[in-house]
Amino acid sequence: MYSEKVMDHFMNPRNVGEIENADGVGQVGNVKCGDIMKMYLKIENDIIVDVKFKTFGCGSAIATSSIATEMIKGKTVQDALKLTNKAVVEALDGLPAQKVHCSVLAEQAVKAALFDYSKKQNIVLEGLEDFNPDEDHHDHEEDHE
Amino acid sequence: MYSEKVMDHFMNPRNVGEIENADGVGQVGNVKCGDIMKMYLKIENDIIVDVKFKTFGCGSAIATSSIATEMIKGKTVQDALKLTNKAVVEALDGLPAQKVHCSVLAEQAVKAALFDYSKKQNIVLEGLEDFNPDEDHHDHEEDHE
Amino acid sequence: MNQRVYLDYSATTPMKQEVLNEMLPYFTEKFGNPSSIHAYGREAKQAVDVARDRLAKAMGAKQDEVFFTGGGSEADNWAIKGIAYANKQKGNHIITTKIEHHAVLHTCEYLEKNGFEVSYLDVDQYGMIDINQLKNAITDRTILITLMFANNEIGTIQPIKEIGALAKEKGIYFHTDAVQAFGNVKIDVNDLNIDLMSISAHKIYGPKGVGALYIRKGVKINSLIHGGAQERRRRAGTENIPGIVGFGKAAELAMETLETHISHTTSLRDKLVKGIMEKVDYVRLNGHPIHRLPGNVNFAFEFIEGESLLLSLDMLGISGSSGSACTSGSLDPSHVLMAIGLSHEIAHGSLRLTIGDFTKEEDIDYVIAELPKVVDRLRQMSPLYEK
Amino acid sequence: MNQRVYLDYSATTPMKQEVLNEMLPYFTEKFGNPSSIHAYGREAKQAVDVARDRLAKAMGAKQDEVFFTGGGSEADNWAIKGIAYANKQKGNHIITTKIEHHAVLHTCEYLEKNGFEVSYLDVDQYGMIDINQLKNAITDRTILITLMFANNEIGTIQPIKEIGALAKEKGIYFHTDAVQAFGNVKIDVNDLNIDLMSISAHKIYGPKGVGALYIRKGVKINSLIHGGAQERRRRAGTENIPGIVGFGKAAELAMETLETHISHTTSLRDKLVKGIMEKVDYVRLNGHPIHRLPGNVNFAFEFIEGESLLLSLDMLGISGSSGSACTSGSLDPSHVLMAIGLSHEIAHGSLRLTIGDFTKEEDIDYVIAELPKVVDRLRQMSPLYEK
Ligand SMILES: Cc1ncc(COP(=O)(O)O)c(C=O)c1O
Ligand SMILES: Cc1ncc(COP(=O)(O)O)c(C=O)c1O
Ligand code: FES
Ligand code: FES
């Protein structure tokens, strides 16, 4: 059901771990839904020089976290903010329909970490003005008949 | 579904045909139900010296007519009157449950022919006092749910 | 018994070897449950997807409009009860015919006991409905027209396209029981405006115990079997993988060979009809002379009864049926033969011989040689026959 | 992937070769429809009779109390809806549990939308019902107790005999979903006072798409699938002959080998539980320690999530499941694990490994060697795990 790319990122996730004294840390998801993503950023001169993650969640949650860290590493904060879940899905060669929301979680984890960075830096980042790190972006949209 | 005995009597029915100037003729069943049995008796000195039948009906109807003729040939009228459908079924090594009524038809055909004989002779036969040759003995007892 | 001539293809067909070959791996090796996410499960799921795709292609549907069931009867029950209960706030009136298969008729009768009203359309002497009677039967409470594509006993094919167009115009769901038609007639659900269609694998050289219901996207329908999330949450139960695989293959084969199948069965059918009509008197062909299934022959022989005819043929190795297979164990004359206006005694003397891909010309020759003798023998025994 | 270790026998089983061998002739040679009276039909009918007899023997029932269906889900739907609608003048109350299979739960929910009232009994931390709670739930409107024999996820076996006796005493119909228990536990429907029982072939090394419903003589029940006169007029549809033949053989084999089957699966189960509990911390065994299915293991690993566990095991060739197979495609934590009181995150980390006749000791050794590494790797990635 998963693409090879997903399975590769799931089995060999990039950038697993934590960053001590990270410049931004974001956590999204909730235990009740069975998914939590935590993202750590090291930012120097507006450039994301290092990124790590820890994820409790399904295979797709782990794979999206992994690829998301690859996609923002070395990028500017502004470029990282442009990361969409759609781009994440494409980079993984697609996700099953009921797993697309996991990619939303990855996008939100990056945003949450950047939001934390902006608060620490006391700056306002374009696009994060209305960001609410506690919002539940995890909608399982069950349609039991 | 039929015993070998039934199939034998069905494929090689004994005493098929008509008797001209028969001493007793009986017909039972009705076309609507898909079965008619007609029985012809030649009776001399109270003995059934010849019997023939014609049947429009299922395999079991033909087999029961056939064996019934065998069972009464050479018998006295009184003995023939004792023929029961149960004896017919037993003589055929059994019939499927939904086909037992065909044997009732055979018993009734014999009785109807004897009744006709008694009327022609102007005698009363014991056991046929209440016989009604036009009664419908053919009950398909469907139990559609 | 020297020869075995099977002429009961409408009751069921032997499975084709190609079908069995595709099924075989799924019993003991690729035995996974498609709901499982591991390798065995994925392999099974893929097999179901392939089969669904083949069926969709065979009827011009989209993949996600095809739902597998445990047979044609389940599909009929699901379609009719599912539509009835899901749309009962719109209306409680259903239109069907007097010649439907029992899977439709008894389901309609059940609904009648539960607050629905059902109109049973008449048919003419050939088994054809009257489109005007159908039009007049429609009320503003009508929610469903369920009308069989081709009849299983007499083979008559209804004007489905006209009916579909009418149903569409009136905004009424149209279900057709195509169990006998599928694989014998070209069917495109869009061209014919069919909203729901029942089919069954064992009538097209596939396995028994598998069917499908086509449900047009957007149709409002309840489930019949509740439970797991299989079949997009609409039909619960672990999928019959080998059965579904076999159904897919059978449907694919049927489409690939449709033309030769039709010409083969039609020519043998016509030969059989001609041969018997020439040699036997007091016989008629039931059903429509032209609009009929390619392999269907249904004779009514006067003065004799169907079961004794069948038994006699069986002793000669010829397998036929009188009325529908489901009811040949029953003692009532067929409701279809009564609906086309046959008298009881003639209905009782009916014989259905249905031809299929494995029927050979010599089989037909054999029947033409033997059947008249059997008819004659039984007539000699019949009190109704005066020579 | 060097090894393939299938540990998902509760989802479905591979068919046994003996079963396939008995089925094979019925696809292409003995392909008749049992409703036909000719030789092909009689041959098919006889095959169904033999299978029915085998099943009846396997559960201590009479032949005419066994009805074939298209699977376990259909049997559950039939039993529950059939009893509900046939007895609604007596009452509209049904008692079941919170841990039933969805085929029972969703059917009950459907009935709730249609005028019936359903009580869902709690279970304790081991998945056991409380017989006193059951007693108290009974009202004079109660018409049915439907309570599963053994749970498909955690393997807990209920006190069926006590429940049967209580139902009998109160004059209430007792249905049990024995899909998981049949073939793993000795069952005698008379001894246990069971009125209706659902079983399914593909859980006992038989074919998919065949099940059966035991209906005690005299029980008042409606049909679910209307139509032809098959199954003594109670379940319409051309019989799945090869499937039914296979089910019969599988049931016979299951009874013949019941003791060795139980001892084989129990010993491997106990070895697996012991091996993992010794090597992994923060793990618990879900389900009852004693009253559980012989082949069922269900672990809850803290700090990790089930799907990633399954996927990782699958990469090692190990096929397991998290929760029931039917819902492992779903994203919700299992209703059974919630009912035994697990928190969401622990429920999410559950893994079911179910053992069967083809499981070898070395398979278990392999799992004991690999599973702890997988758990550890995923925990290292988990934000919830603090070493
Ligand atoms: C306890 C239980 N009941 C019912 C079912 C449904 O059976 P089937 O898959 O044959 O429809 C299953 C298995 O899926 C089960 O485990
Ligand atoms: C017209 C028609 N509808 C429905 C059915 C029922 O299909 P199945 O036997 O697969 O349940 C049949 C055949 O038996 C049929 O001929
Ligand atoms: S994040 Fe993957 S299932 Fe919710
Ligand atoms: S006499 Fe045989 S079926 Fe009626």
mmCIF file of C-alpha atoms and ligand atoms in Angstrom, chain B residues 2 33-37 55-62 64 98-103 105-106 138-140, chain C residues 305 307 330-331 348, ligand 4:
data_model
loop_
_atom_site.group_PDB
_atom_site.id
_atom_site.type_symbol
_atom_site.label_atom_id
_atom_site.label_comp_id
_atom_site.label_asym_id
_atom_site.label_seq_id
_atom_site.Cartn_x
_atom_site.Cartn_y
_atom_site.Cartn_z
ATOM 1 C CA TYR B 2 -35.817 -41.963 -6.447
ATOM 2 C CA CYS B 33 -52.011 -29.997 -10.389
ATOM 3 C CA GLY B 34 -50.282 -31.777 -13.194
ATOM 4 C CA ASP B 35 -51.403 -35.306 -12.355
ATOM 5 C CA ILE B 36 -54.204 -37.519 -13.600
ATOM 6 C CA MET B 37 -54.434 -41.235 -13.029
ATOM 7 C CA THR B 55 -51.153 -41.548 -16.023
ATOM 8 C CA PHE B 56 -50.313 -37.962 -16.784
ATOM 9 C CA GLY B 57 -47.932 -36.977 -14.034
ATOM 10 C CA CYS B 58 -44.545 -36.986 -12.434
ATOM 11 C CA GLY B 59 -42.177 -39.932 -12.324
ATOM 12 C CA SER B 60 -43.482 -40.975 -8.971
ATOM 13 C CA ALA B 61 -47.082 -40.832 -10.165
ATOM 14 C CA ILE B 62 -46.249 -43.186 -13.001
ATOM 15 C CA THR B 64 -47.021 -45.700 -8.083
ATOM 16 C CA GLN B 98 -42.776 -34.333 -1.128
ATOM 17 C CA LYS B 99 -43.772 -37.264 -3.359
ATOM 18 C CA VAL B 100 -45.680 -39.349 -0.836
ATOM 19 C CA HIS B 101 -48.939 -37.778 -1.962
ATOM 20 C CA CYS B 102 -48.480 -39.411 -5.389
ATOM 21 C CA SER B 103 -48.975 -42.759 -3.657
ATOM 22 C CA LEU B 105 -53.305 -40.751 -5.700
ATOM 23 C CA ALA B 106 -52.599 -44.370 -6.664
ATOM 24 C CA HIS B 138 -53.948 -34.039 -4.267
ATOM 25 C CA ASP B 139 -52.560 -31.731 -1.681
ATOM 26 C CA HIS B 140 -49.220 -30.239 -2.557
ATOM 27 C CA GLU C 305 -45.749 -33.664 -17.478
ATOM 28 C CA GLU C 307 -40.788 -34.148 -14.331
ATOM 29 C CA SER C 330 -41.200 -27.717 -6.380
ATOM 30 C CA LEU C 331 -44.518 -29.017 -7.613
ATOM 31 C CA HIS C 348 -46.659 -28.633 -16.542
HETATM 32 S S1 FES E 4 -48.656 -36.853 -8.277
HETATM 33 FE FE1 FES E 4 -46.524 -36.729 -8.284
HETATM 34 S S2 FES E 4 -46.210 -34.624 -7.950
HETATM 35 FE FE2 FES E 4 -48.361 -34.747 -7.706
#
